Amino acid sequence: MEKKNLVVLTGAGMSAESGFATFRDSGGLWEQYNVEDVATPEGYERNPELVIEFYNGLRKQLLSAKPNKGHELVAQLEKNFNVTVVTQNVDDLHERAGSTHVIHLHGELMKVTSSVDPNNSKYIKTLKPEGWAVKMGDTASDGSQLRPFIVWFGESVPKIEDAIHYVEKADIFLIIGTSLNVYPAAGLLNYISYEVPVYLIDPKEVAMSSRKKVHVIQKGASEGMEEFIKLMEV
C-alpha cells in the first residue's frame, strides 16, 4: 500500500524540552536582546561582531542540547508515512533524531554563509561541532565576512516555495509547538486541501484561523506525539 504524505510543521515548542532557548517564550532570548540588534540585516551592518558572538553563543548551547522524545517520534513516523518536516527552528535536532527530509524556513544555525550573497549555495558551509565559533575576519569563498545562515527579519524566506509544494500534496497535516504568529510559515495552512485532517500539538491554546475543525492535543511535544501516534494507529 502506498504511504500517505504527512507534513509536520514545527516551531519553538518542539525544541523547548531539549533545553534549547526559544526566542518568544517567557524568559526567551528576545527578553535579553533587542531583535533589531541580532536578527536584522541592519543590526548586522551596525555591529557584525555582536551578531556573530550572539550566534556563537546559540551554537554552543545547541551542541549540548539533545533531541527529545518528540523529535524521535517524528522521525519514527517515516516507517509508515512519507514525512516532510517543515520547521521554523534553526537547530538540527530533527536531523539528529533521524528525520531525513527537513525544510528549514528560517535557516540553519550550524551553517554560515557569505555576507554579500547569503542564499548562494556556493558560499554556504556547515560548521563542524569542534569548529562552531566564527570570528571576525573569517571569510566565505567570495572574500566577505562569514555570517550566520539565518533568515533575519526583513529578509526573504527562500524555502517557502519548497514547503508549499509539499503542503499542497499533504494527506495529513500536523502542527507542533508553534503559535502560528510568524509569517510566511503560518500562511502554509492556506495551502492544505480542505479535506486534509489537521492536528495541533501544543500545551497552550493557539488561535487558529476560521478553517475547519482542527484536532487539538493540548500537551507538550513528546507527550503529544505519543498521543498522535496512537490516533494514527502506528
CSV table of C-alpha atoms in Angstrom, one decimal, residues 8 17 48 53 86 96 111 127 142 144 152-153 201:
chain,number,residue,atom,x,y,z
A,8,VAL,CA,4.8,18.2,10.1
A,17,GLU,CA,12.0,20.1,26.0
A,48,PRO,CA,28.6,42.5,13.0
A,53,GLU,CA,29.0,36.4,19.0
A,86,VAL,CA,8.8,22.0,7.7
A,96,ARG,CA,19.9,14.3,14.8
A,111,LYS,CA,25.7,26.8,8.8
A,127,LEU,CA,30.4,24.1,10.7
A,142,ASP,CA,33.8,35.3,-2.1
A,144,SER,CA,33.1,38.5,2.5
A,152,TRP,CA,16.6,37.5,9.6
A,153,PHE,CA,13.6,39.8,9.9
A,201,ILE,CA,0.1,19.6,19.5
